[in-house]
Every structure is written in structure tokens, then in C-alpha cells.
mmCIF file of C-alpha atoms in Angstrom:
data_model
loop_
_atom_site.group_PDB
_atom_site.id
_atom_site.type_symbol
_atom_site.label_atom_id
_atom_site.label_comp_id
_atom_site.label_asym_id
_atom_site.label_seq_id
_atom_site.Cartn_x
_atom_site.Cartn_y
_atom_site.Cartn_z
ATOM 1 C CA GLU A 1 -3.421 11.347 -40.439
ATOM 2 C CA GLY A 2 -1.326 13.873 -38.566
ATOM 3 C CA ASP A 3 -3.387 13.434 -35.377
ATOM 4 C CA THR A 4 -2.604 10.559 -33.039
ATOM 5 C CA ALA A 5 -5.576 9.279 -31.064
ATOM 6 C CA GLU A 6 -4.999 9.240 -27.318
ATOM 7 C CA ARG A 7 -5.274 5.745 -25.933
ATOM 8 C CA THR A 8 -6.255 4.639 -22.445
ATOM 9 C CA VAL A 9 -4.028 1.790 -21.291
ATOM 10 C CA LEU A 10 -5.576 -0.454 -18.621
ATOM 11 C CA LYS A 11 -3.246 -2.495 -16.409
ATOM 12 C CA GLN A 12 -4.666 -5.051 -14.016
ATOM 13 C CA PHE A 13 -3.039 -6.375 -10.817
ATOM 14 C CA PHE A 14 -4.263 -8.749 -8.136
ATOM 15 C CA MET A 15 -3.494 -7.568 -4.624
ATOM 16 C CA ASN A 16 -3.472 -10.013 -1.725
ATOM 17 C CA ASN A 17 -1.988 -7.956 1.114
ATOM 18 C CA TYR A 18 -1.431 -4.268 0.448
ATOM 19 C CA CYS A 19 -0.408 -1.605 -2.036
ATOM 20 C CA SER A 20 1.008 1.858 -1.504
ATOM 21 C CA LEU A 21 2.003 5.128 -3.124
ATOM 22 C CA GLY A 22 4.764 7.407 -1.919
ATOM 23 C CA VAL A 23 7.640 7.079 0.507
ATOM 24 C CA ASP A 24 7.413 3.399 1.512
ATOM 25 C CA ALA A 25 7.013 2.345 -2.123
ATOM 26 C CA GLY A 26 10.072 4.491 -2.860
ATOM 27 C CA VAL A 27 12.101 2.528 -0.308
ATOM 28 C CA ALA A 28 10.883 -0.737 -1.858
ATOM 29 C CA LEU A 29 11.834 0.580 -5.307
ATOM 30 C CA GLN A 30 15.376 1.450 -4.174
ATOM 31 C CA PHE A 31 15.843 -2.005 -2.659
ATOM 32 C CA HIS A 32 14.390 -3.634 -5.775
ATOM 33 C CA GLY A 33 16.898 -1.771 -7.951
ATOM 34 C CA LEU A 34 19.800 -2.945 -5.780
ATOM 35 C CA ARG A 35 18.522 -6.524 -5.871
ATOM 36 C CA GLU A 36 18.269 -6.416 -9.673
ATOM 37 C CA GLU A 37 21.730 -4.916 -10.151
ATOM 38 C CA MET A 38 23.652 -6.871 -7.481
ATOM 39 C CA PRO A 39 21.688 -9.952 -6.419
ATOM 40 C CA GLU A 40 24.719 -11.358 -4.588
ATOM 41 C CA LEU A 41 24.287 -8.612 -1.961
ATOM 42 C CA CYS A 42 20.721 -9.720 -1.247
ATOM 43 C CA ALA A 43 21.260 -13.419 -0.681
ATOM 44 C CA SER A 44 20.256 -13.578 3.000
ATOM 45 C CA ARG A 45 17.365 -12.383 5.132
ATOM 46 C CA LEU A 46 19.654 -10.435 7.460
ATOM 47 C CA GLY A 47 21.402 -8.797 4.522
ATOM 48 C CA ASN A 48 18.086 -7.868 2.954
ATOM 49 C CA LYS A 49 16.972 -6.181 6.175
ATOM 50 C CA LEU A 50 20.237 -4.240 6.327
ATOM 51 C CA TRP A 51 19.988 -2.984 2.742
ATOM 52 C CA TYR A 52 16.307 -2.219 3.178
ATOM 53 C CA GLY A 53 17.116 -0.175 6.271
ATOM 54 C CA LEU A 54 19.834 1.731 4.408
ATOM 55 C CA ALA A 55 17.354 2.446 1.614
ATOM 56 C CA GLY A 56 15.024 3.862 4.257
ATOM 57 C CA VAL A 57 17.757 6.143 5.626
ATOM 58 C CA LYS A 58 18.576 7.320 2.107
ATOM 59 C CA ALA A 59 14.884 8.059 1.482
ATOM 60 C CA MET A 60 14.909 10.480 4.424
ATOM 61 C CA PHE A 61 17.082 12.811 2.332
ATOM 62 C CA ASN A 62 15.137 12.411 -0.923
ATOM 63 C CA THR A 63 12.336 14.824 -1.705
ATOM 64 C CA LEU A 64 8.929 13.395 -2.575
ATOM 65 C CA PRO A 65 5.825 15.560 -2.854
ATOM 66 C CA LEU A 66 3.311 15.394 -0.023
ATOM 67 C CA VAL A 67 0.492 13.023 -0.910
ATOM 68 C CA ASP A 68 -2.325 15.566 -0.531
ATOM 69 C CA GLU A 69 -0.585 17.824 -3.069
ATOM 70 C CA VAL A 70 -0.576 15.268 -5.897
ATOM 71 C CA LEU A 71 -3.349 12.747 -5.157
ATOM 72 C CA GLU A 72 -7.117 12.726 -4.702
ATOM 73 C CA LEU A 73 -8.826 9.927 -2.784
ATOM 74 C CA GLU A 74 -12.346 8.584 -3.201
ATOM 75 C CA VAL A 75 -13.804 5.801 -1.026
ATOM 76 C CA ASP A 76 -17.106 4.111 -1.944
ATOM 77 C CA GLY A 77 -17.919 6.979 -4.278
ATOM 78 C CA ALA A 78 -17.320 9.773 -1.749
ATOM 79 C CA PRO A 79 -14.291 12.126 -1.756
ATOM 80 C CA VAL A 80 -12.009 11.801 1.282
ATOM 81 C CA MET A 81 -9.658 14.548 2.437
ATOM 82 C CA LEU A 82 -6.090 13.313 2.760
ATOM 83 C CA PRO A 83 -4.198 14.375 5.900
ATOM 84 C CA LYS A 84 -1.606 17.103 5.568
ATOM 85 C CA GLN A 85 2.111 16.375 5.850
ATOM 86 C CA ILE A 86 1.986 12.690 4.893
ATOM 87 C CA GLU A 87 4.433 11.270 2.359
ATOM 88 C CA GLY A 88 2.720 7.971 1.644
ATOM 89 C CA ILE A 89 -0.638 6.214 1.665
ATOM 90 C CA ILE A 90 -1.077 2.467 2.120
ATOM 91 C CA ILE A 91 -4.168 0.447 1.250
ATOM 92 C CA LEU A 92 -4.405 -2.613 3.499
ATOM 93 C CA ASN A 93 -6.199 -5.882 2.833
ATOM 94 C CA VAL A 94 -4.691 -7.643 5.875
ATOM 95 C CA PRO A 95 -4.146 -6.505 9.481
ATOM 96 C CA SER A 96 -0.328 -6.554 9.260
ATOM 97 C CA TYR A 97 2.311 -4.925 7.091
ATOM 98 C CA ALA A 98 6.045 -5.318 6.395
ATOM 99 C CA GLY A 99 6.731 -8.351 8.554
ATOM 100 C CA GLY A 100 3.946 -7.894 11.096
ATOM 101 C CA SER A 101 3.651 -4.140 11.772
ATOM 102 C CA ASP A 102 0.193 -3.066 12.913
ATOM 103 C CA LEU A 103 -0.498 0.081 10.903
ATOM 104 C CA TRP A 104 -4.189 0.395 11.802
ATOM 105 C CA GLY A 105 -3.972 -0.257 15.546
ATOM 106 C CA ALA A 106 -6.736 -1.200 17.967
ATOM 107 C CA THR A 107 -10.251 -0.054 17.108
ATOM 108 C CA HIS A 108 -12.292 1.250 20.038
ATOM 109 C CA PRO A 109 -16.113 0.991 20.270
ATOM 110 C CA THR A 110 -16.484 4.788 20.214
ATOM 111 C CA GLU A 111 -14.861 5.118 16.769
ATOM 112 C CA HIS A 112 -16.765 5.088 13.496
ATOM 113 C CA PHE A 113 -14.318 2.576 11.966
ATOM 114 C CA LYS A 114 -14.895 -1.178 12.096
ATOM 115 C CA THR A 115 -12.295 -3.620 13.395
ATOM 116 C CA PRO A 116 -10.388 -4.861 10.308
ATOM 117 C CA ALA A 117 -10.715 -8.528 9.354
ATOM 118 C CA MET A 118 -9.198 -10.596 6.570
ATOM 119 C CA ASP A 119 -12.572 -11.758 5.257
ATOM 120 C CA ASP A 120 -14.727 -8.621 5.555
ATOM 121 C CA GLU A 121 -14.310 -7.502 1.917
ATOM 122 C CA MET A 122 -13.161 -4.128 3.272
ATOM 123 C CA LEU A 123 -9.977 -2.144 2.696
ATOM 124 C CA GLU A 124 -8.254 0.194 5.124
ATOM 125 C CA VAL A 125 -6.457 3.356 3.964
ATOM 126 C CA VAL A 126 -3.706 4.761 6.187
ATOM 127 C CA GLY A 127 -1.097 7.493 5.873
ATOM 128 C CA ILE A 128 2.529 7.675 6.995
ATOM 129 C CA LYS A 129 4.631 10.797 7.525
ATOM 130 C CA GLY A 130 7.939 9.405 6.289
ATOM 131 C CA THR A 131 10.608 6.764 6.783
ATOM 132 C CA LEU A 132 11.200 7.762 10.406
ATOM 133 C CA HIS A 133 7.501 7.255 11.101
ATOM 134 C CA MET A 134 7.728 3.852 9.388
ATOM 135 C CA GLY A 135 10.600 2.865 11.695
ATOM 136 C CA VAL A 136 8.687 3.915 14.810
ATOM 137 C CA ILE A 137 5.693 1.860 13.641
ATOM 138 C CA GLN A 138 7.869 -1.221 13.086
ATOM 139 C CA VAL A 139 9.015 -1.171 16.714
ATOM 140 C CA SER A 140 5.367 -0.848 17.849
ATOM 141 C CA LEU A 141 5.707 2.673 19.244
ATOM 142 C CA SER A 142 3.137 4.219 16.931
ATOM 143 C CA ASN A 143 0.508 3.523 14.285
ATOM 144 C CA ALA A 144 -0.247 5.075 10.934
ATOM 145 C CA PHE A 145 -2.863 7.795 10.452
ATOM 146 C CA ARG A 146 -6.273 6.270 9.806
ATOM 147 C CA VAL A 147 -7.760 7.832 6.689
ATOM 148 C CA ALA A 148 -10.690 5.724 5.500
ATOM 149 C CA GLN A 149 -12.268 2.297 5.285
ATOM 150 C CA GLY A 150 -14.387 0.977 2.430
ATOM 151 C CA ARG A 151 -14.993 -1.514 -0.347
ATOM 152 C CA HIS A 152 -13.962 0.514 -3.398
ATOM 153 C CA ILE A 153 -10.913 2.770 -3.387
ATOM 154 C CA ARG A 154 -10.173 5.208 -6.195
ATOM 155 C CA ILE A 155 -7.002 7.316 -6.374
ATOM 156 C CA ARG A 156 -6.432 10.030 -8.975
ATOM 157 C CA PHE A 157 -3.324 12.040 -9.756
ATOM 158 C CA LYS A 158 -4.067 15.762 -9.746
ATOM 159 C CA ASN A 159 -1.764 16.516 -12.673
ATOM 160 C CA ASP A 160 0.042 14.660 -15.432
ATOM 161 C CA GLN A 161 3.550 15.782 -14.496
ATOM 162 C CA GLN A 162 4.392 14.139 -11.160
ATOM 163 C CA PRO A 163 4.984 10.348 -11.002
ATOM 164 C CA LEU A 164 5.138 8.532 -7.672
ATOM 165 C CA PRO A 165 6.646 5.231 -6.506
ATOM 166 C CA PHE A 166 3.918 2.564 -6.371
ATOM 167 C CA GLN A 167 4.007 -1.023 -5.151
ATOM 168 C CA VAL A 168 1.609 -3.962 -5.006
ATOM 169 C CA ASP A 169 2.537 -6.697 -2.511
ATOM 170 C CA GLY A 170 6.193 -5.674 -2.556
ATOM 171 C CA GLU A 171 6.545 -5.373 -6.341
ATOM 172 C CA PRO A 172 7.447 -1.692 -6.943
ATOM 173 C CA HIS A 173 7.689 0.592 -9.946
ATOM 174 C CA ASN A 174 7.593 4.305 -10.692
ATOM 175 C CA GLN A 175 3.975 5.078 -11.532
ATOM 176 C CA ALA A 176 3.132 7.726 -14.102
ATOM 177 C CA PRO A 177 0.037 9.852 -13.390
ATOM 178 C CA CYS A 178 -3.122 7.815 -13.778
ATOM 179 C CA GLU A 179 -6.287 6.729 -12.010
ATOM 180 C CA ILE A 180 -6.079 3.695 -9.692
ATOM 181 C CA SER A 181 -9.198 1.692 -8.855
ATOM 182 C CA ILE A 182 -9.110 -1.023 -6.179
ATOM 183 C CA GLU A 183 -12.082 -3.302 -5.562
ATOM 184 C CA TYR A 184 -12.987 -6.730 -4.232
ATOM 185 C CA HIS A 185 -12.400 -9.659 -6.598
ATOM 186 C CA GLU A 186 -12.806 -12.950 -4.748
ATOM 187 C CA GLN A 187 -11.664 -14.925 -1.691
ATOM 188 C CA ALA A 188 -8.986 -17.600 -1.428
ATOM 189 C CA ALA A 189 -8.450 -20.267 1.219
ATOM 190 C CA MET A 190 -5.480 -19.556 3.494
ATOM 191 C CA LEU A 191 -3.708 -21.658 6.127
ATOM 192 C CA ALA A 192 -3.525 -20.464 9.715
ATOM 193 C CA ALA A 193 -1.860 -21.714 12.890
ATOM 194 C CA PRO A 194 -3.536 -24.590 14.783
ATOM 195 C CA SER A 195 -6.361 -23.543 17.066
ATOM 196 C CA ALA A 196 -5.861 -23.571 20.830
ATOM 197 C CA ASP A 197 -8.490 -26.279 21.339
ATOM 198 C CA ALA A 198 -7.672 -28.634 18.502
ATOM 199 C CA GLY A 199 -4.621 -29.651 16.561
ATOM 200 C CA GLU A 200 -6.265 -28.912 13.247
ATOM 201 C CA VAL A 201 -4.898 -26.414 10.780
ATOM 202 C CA LEU A 202 -7.473 -23.723 10.215
ATOM 203 C CA SER A 203 -8.450 -22.578 6.761
ATOM 204 C CA LEU A 204 -9.250 -18.877 6.604
ATOM 205 C CA GLN A 205 -10.802 -16.890 3.822
ATOM 206 C CA GLN A 206 -8.717 -13.945 2.684
ATOM 207 C CA ASP A 207 -9.994 -11.328 0.285
ATOM 208 C CA ILE A 208 -8.254 -10.777 -3.025
ATOM 209 C CA THR A 209 -8.699 -7.411 -4.670
ATOM 210 C CA GLU A 210 -8.375 -6.209 -8.216
ATOM 211 C CA THR A 211 -6.294 -3.120 -8.866
ATOM 212 C CA PHE A 212 -6.745 -1.253 -12.127
ATOM 213 C CA LEU A 213 -4.410 1.470 -13.374
#
């Protein structure tokens, strides 16, 4: 009776837009903590942007491990080498991020990547170098590093000592070492702006993914 059996705990999330590990999730986690402790400071959109920006500046002076040092990435069953010197990876299910930023950028016919679409049952994996890189992306002066594109994403921690900030659709927490599996679940009807030719509201199909920890 002295031995305690090791248990595998499975957590399930549904991701509509994106999830991430590393620096941008760390910024979201800092802002989330402020919002929980002092909600009166986060009562307006402008105020939220200000505090979020300050959290980003603070994150520039915090030390997080480089992603390739602590994580392993597998896409559709094949290992993928993570770029050096990146502090965060983001898995995208939609073409925009954080209020409309285009992380992926334009896809040219000569590239081996497909043009992302909301209903293609595909996920895009990108890397960011840090909060300064995030700021440059948000003013449309750069894009993230394209890493991979596929239907099933698997992320493993290399050791059991180093947690990382993790967020799913803006809901952050500090993630203990684990294995993360992201795959297609189903589609949901979404509203879009009226078409140019008709005054009808378009209904688009957006993929919903399942994320398992």
C-alpha cells in the first residue's frame, strides 16, 4: 500500500480561434491576474489595451525558456523542427489573431503551404520571437515565423520540470509539463458581413478543434 499509482489526468478544451504556449500566453496570464485582482481597472476597452500593453512591456524583462529548448512538435504524425530563438508558438484556426493581426501573411504559389481558410480543417503553427515582435506584427510591419500546417498537432514537453504559460482563446493558465494534442472536432455556423452583391448575411463554416492535455 506504500506505492501510489501514477495517474494520467486528461483535460479537454474546445478551441475556436487559437491557442499558444510561451511569451504571448504569459502576457495574457499577467493581464488575467490583474483583471481578477482589480476588475475596476479593466472596465473599459481602452483601459484593457493599456494594461495589456504594459503587461507586454513587463514581459520583455521576464525570462522564459526558448520554445525549442523545452518543447517538441509533431504535425500529422511527423516531427517538426522548431525555429531557434523563438519564445512562443501559436496554433491558429482562423486567419487573424489578437484583434485582427495577420500572423501567417500572404501565401505565394511557390510555397509548399496552402492558403489558410476557416473551413479547411487545417491548423497553422507559427512562432514569435518575443513581445517586441508581437508589437511589430500588430502594426502590420511583420509576420510570425511559419512553422507548419496540418490537421493534427501534438506538442510534448521535453522534461517534467519547466512549466509554460498556455492559453486557449484568451483563457490563460500556467501549464505543467504534459502532452498537448489538437485535432479537428466539428464545424459551427458563423455570421459574416453582407456580401458585396447582396444584402444577405453570409453564414460561414468555422472549424472547432479539440485540445487534449
